[in-house]
Amino acid sequence: MKDFKRYTITSALPYANGPLHIGHLAGAYIPADIFVRFLRMNNKEVAFVCGSDEHGAAITIKAKKEGITPQEIIDKYNAQIKESFEQFGISFDIYHRTSSKIHHELSQEFFLNLYDKGEFVEKYSEQYYDEEYHQFLADRYIVGTCPNCHNEGAYGDQCEKCGTSLSPTDLINPKSTLSGKTPVLRETKHWYLPLDKYQAWLEKWLLEGKKDILKSNVYGQCSSWLKSGLQARSMTRDLDWGVDVPLEEAKGKKLYVWLDAPIGYISATKQWALDTGKDWEKYWKKQENPADDACLIHFIGKDNIVFHCIIFPSILHAHGEYVLPENIPANEFLNLEGDKLSTSRNHAVWLHEYLADFPGKQDELRYVLTSILPETSDSEFTWKDFQARVNNELVAIFGNFINRVLVLSHKYFDGKVKAAGELSDKDKLVLSELERYPKTISSSLSQYRFREALAHFMNVARLGNKYLADEEPWKLIKTDEDRVKTVLNIGLQIAANLAVLAQPFLPHTAEKLFQMLNFQDRDWTAAGNPNLLENDHQLGEVQLLFEKIADEQIDAQLAKLAQAKVDNAKTQTSTAEPAKANIAFDQFTPLDIRVGKILTAEKVAKTKKLLKLTIDTGIDQRTVVSGIAEFFNPEDIIGRQVSILVNLEPREIKGILSQGMILMAEDADGRLDFVAPQSNIQPGSIVR
């Protein structure tokens, strides 16, 4: 990674419509915080900014559900999220709000800059309008059937099952989330950012310029979007909550949240600069000498890749005065106990609840989440694994080594660091390895490989543990006190290095260890030094670094998740989706549904949700593209019987002609299963 003097680090702005859960931490905030702490230890100028995303349809939907105002929603959750971050130790320079005056003004300045340059395309278009609520419907106020994968719960901007970007008019059988009724189309005017205009520039800047820089998962998603061809996207909305469009002719309209939200990074930096006497432009704007430009890095989850890699850079490029992101190290999704995290189903580990249930154990969660970060593919958190990693790694390896070396030093030498004598070959080898580790960890962190960096860090603790176990100073003390002085000196130097190296990963633990060693924190250049603690240095009081997690604590957490499933099942039963309107028998009879058999199955390239199936329908063999890849492995469904609608008009999906649709059952959790005969039936048999 290129070395910069100044860094601007952002973490995705969390929606202020609910609390934080561990998926948020693993997606953006833990890796960002590790990286920022590492930069600061290397004496870099850093602005680490974040804030609540307090506009958009998600906020107003939440407010309507709870019967309160959007302002009450954002005030409640901004305070809760901010407190959770502070308790967890995320080291933002500022945690700001997009509802602030400085943010509204800056967002409007951005809009007017692009407007005055003629960057927007003004369009009259027909958009959905809810006649009962007397308002136009933002994308997230409309749900319907995805034309791609036939998911009936797709939103008006995106299908969250197959990932297809949509417009509300693409949906089949659209419904308003406000009234539940079918909306009507009415004409309205909006201002569009012509992303197609920036296609060639994006291909050069992103696909060519960052091919060897971006993570494979990020590059792949961006490449897929650009190859599909970009289209103009509206930068304004007909909403009653958000940043006003600063045009006389646009009264009542608001800026699209994905125009104003990323500008929240800039307005947060601007507020921080005002509060601290800094120059915010040095962190965001191009400098006279390009070598003085700041390095902008966005830490986000996979669902925000397109916005940070394509839309926001296009806005910055069109403006012209701002630096562009150097990197966007996005993570994939974190699953929980064999299922997807779900806020609506309460299937989550909420951060504020964890902090209450496990007081003082912030670093334990930081450690476990860092060790399983979904860096290039989805990963999973389980409570049993959490317990095992804490007990078998933090307690048994790291904590055990620190406790041993400090307790023995107090017992034998009154807590003083004794001078080392002549070093053995084993001593020299251990110190050589100690010197090597900071460079190895630094290399991993610079390449955003945080799991790898943490593993190297723990190897330093393993090095110390093994050294003490091999040398057995508790036995040597009976025959060779001078040798014990050397062994404990080296052990304490390893402990001091662990305190230095722990600061990015486990800041609370590092602080505790510095106190026990009676040793001031050091920057990264100190790491690897075999003489951090001077001869006759007086050590502090010994404490346990970590405590074991008891079975009862884990059982309580598993019981909480199980109860959430029970509660959710009750809710599902009482709020089952009502039956659709009656139809005549003659409307049903044209559907030709047959029993089919899956002959082949393979993933569709550059998609995560689609499978290409070859199905024996009894009348022919045909290709069907189905959005079931997240529920079934291709090799597991070959030979399965299915129900297939064979007279559905063929449709091209991702360049593949799909000739039918297989019938799937979907539960309230969004899980899919085949609608199929219970016993073997001849392909081609009619489903009546």
JSON list of C-alpha atoms in Angstrom, two decimals, residues 30 88 354 358-372 381 383 385-387 389-391 393-395 454 505-509 512 544-549:
[
{"chain": "A", "resi": 30, "resn": "ILE", "atom": "CA", "xyz": [-13.95, -3.36, 13.97]},
{"chain": "A", "resi": 88, "resn": "PHE", "atom": "CA", "xyz": [-16.98, -0.72, 22.89]},
{"chain": "A", "resi": 354, "resn": "TYR", "atom": "CA", "xyz": [-23.86, -7.80, 25.04]},
{"chain": "A", "resi": 358, "resn": "PHE", "atom": "CA", "xyz": [-20.76, -9.35, 29.56]},
{"chain": "A", "resi": 359, "resn": "PRO", "atom": "CA", "xyz": [-19.55, -6.21, 31.40]},
{"chain": "A", "resi": 360, "resn": "GLY", "atom": "CA", "xyz": [-15.89, -5.42, 30.86]},
{"chain": "A", "resi": 361, "resn": "LYS", "atom": "CA", "xyz": [-15.55, -7.98, 28.08]},
{"chain": "A", "resi": 362, "resn": "GLN", "atom": "CA", "xyz": [-15.42, -5.68, 25.06]},
{"chain": "A", "resi": 363, "resn": "ASP", "atom": "CA", "xyz": [-12.08, -7.06, 23.92]},
{"chain": "A", "resi": 364, "resn": "GLU", "atom": "CA", "xyz": [-13.29, -10.63, 24.10]},
{"chain": "A", "resi": 365, "resn": "LEU", "atom": "CA", "xyz": [-15.93, -9.81, 21.49]},
{"chain": "A", "resi": 366, "resn": "ARG", "atom": "CA", "xyz": [-13.46, -7.74, 19.47]},
{"chain": "A", "resi": 367, "resn": "TYR", "atom": "CA", "xyz": [-11.09, -10.71, 19.42]},
{"chain": "A", "resi": 368, "resn": "VAL", "atom": "CA", "xyz": [-13.65, -13.29, 18.36]},
{"chain": "A", "resi": 369, "resn": "LEU", "atom": "CA", "xyz": [-15.24, -11.10, 15.69]},
{"chain": "A", "resi": 370, "resn": "THR", "atom": "CA", "xyz": [-11.81, -10.16, 14.28]},
{"chain": "A", "resi": 371, "resn": "SER", "atom": "CA", "xyz": [-10.84, -13.83, 14.14]},
{"chain": "A", "resi": 372, "resn": "ILE", "atom": "CA", "xyz": [-13.94, -14.64, 12.03]},
{"chain": "A", "resi": 381, "resn": "PHE", "atom": "CA", "xyz": [-20.73, -16.39, 14.80]},
{"chain": "A", "resi": 383, "resn": "TRP", "atom": "CA", "xyz": [-21.85, -18.70, 21.06]},
{"chain": "A", "resi": 385, "resn": "ASP", "atom": "CA", "xyz": [-17.23, -20.84, 19.27]},
{"chain": "A", "resi": 386, "resn": "PHE", "atom": "CA", "xyz": [-17.13, -17.53, 21.17]},
{"chain": "A", "resi": 387, "resn": "GLN", "atom": "CA", "xyz": [-16.69, -19.45, 24.42]},
{"chain": "A", "resi": 389, "resn": "ARG", "atom": "CA", "xyz": [-11.96, -18.90, 21.49]},
{"chain": "A", "resi": 390, "resn": "VAL", "atom": "CA", "xyz": [-12.06, -16.90, 24.70]},
{"chain": "A", "resi": 391, "resn": "ASN", "atom": "CA", "xyz": [-11.28, -19.86, 26.98]},
{"chain": "A", "resi": 393, "resn": "GLU", "atom": "CA", "xyz": [-6.98, -18.79, 23.21]},
{"chain": "A", "resi": 394, "resn": "LEU", "atom": "CA", "xyz": [-7.32, -15.57, 25.21]},
{"chain": "A", "resi": 395, "resn": "VAL", "atom": "CA", "xyz": [-7.34, -17.26, 28.62]},
{"chain": "A", "resi": 454, "resn": "LEU", "atom": "CA", "xyz": [-4.61, -11.15, 14.60]},
{"chain": "A", "resi": 505, "resn": "PHE", "atom": "CA", "xyz": [-6.76, -5.25, 18.23]},
{"chain": "A", "resi": 506, "resn": "LEU", "atom": "CA", "xyz": [-7.49, -5.25, 21.98]},
{"chain": "A", "resi": 507, "resn": "PRO", "atom": "CA", "xyz": [-7.22, -1.67, 23.27]},
{"chain": "A", "resi": 508, "resn": "HIS", "atom": "CA", "xyz": [-8.72, -2.33, 26.71]},
{"chain": "A", "resi": 509, "resn": "THR", "atom": "CA", "xyz": [-6.45, -5.32, 27.22]},
{"chain": "A", "resi": 512, "resn": "LYS", "atom": "CA", "xyz": [-4.58, -3.19, 31.40]},
{"chain": "A", "resi": 544, "resn": "LEU", "atom": "CA", "xyz": [-6.02, -11.63, 35.41]},
{"chain": "A", "resi": 545, "resn": "LEU", "atom": "CA", "xyz": [-6.18, -10.39, 31.82]},
{"chain": "A", "resi": 546, "resn": "PHE", "atom": "CA", "xyz": [-9.16, -12.59, 30.92]},
{"chain": "A", "resi": 547, "resn": "GLU", "atom": "CA", "xyz": [-11.70, -14.78, 32.66]},
{"chain": "A", "resi": 548, "resn": "LYS", "atom": "CA", "xyz": [-13.26, -17.96, 31.35]},
{"chain": "A", "resi": 549, "resn": "ILE", "atom": "CA", "xyz": [-16.74, -17.80, 29.88]}
]
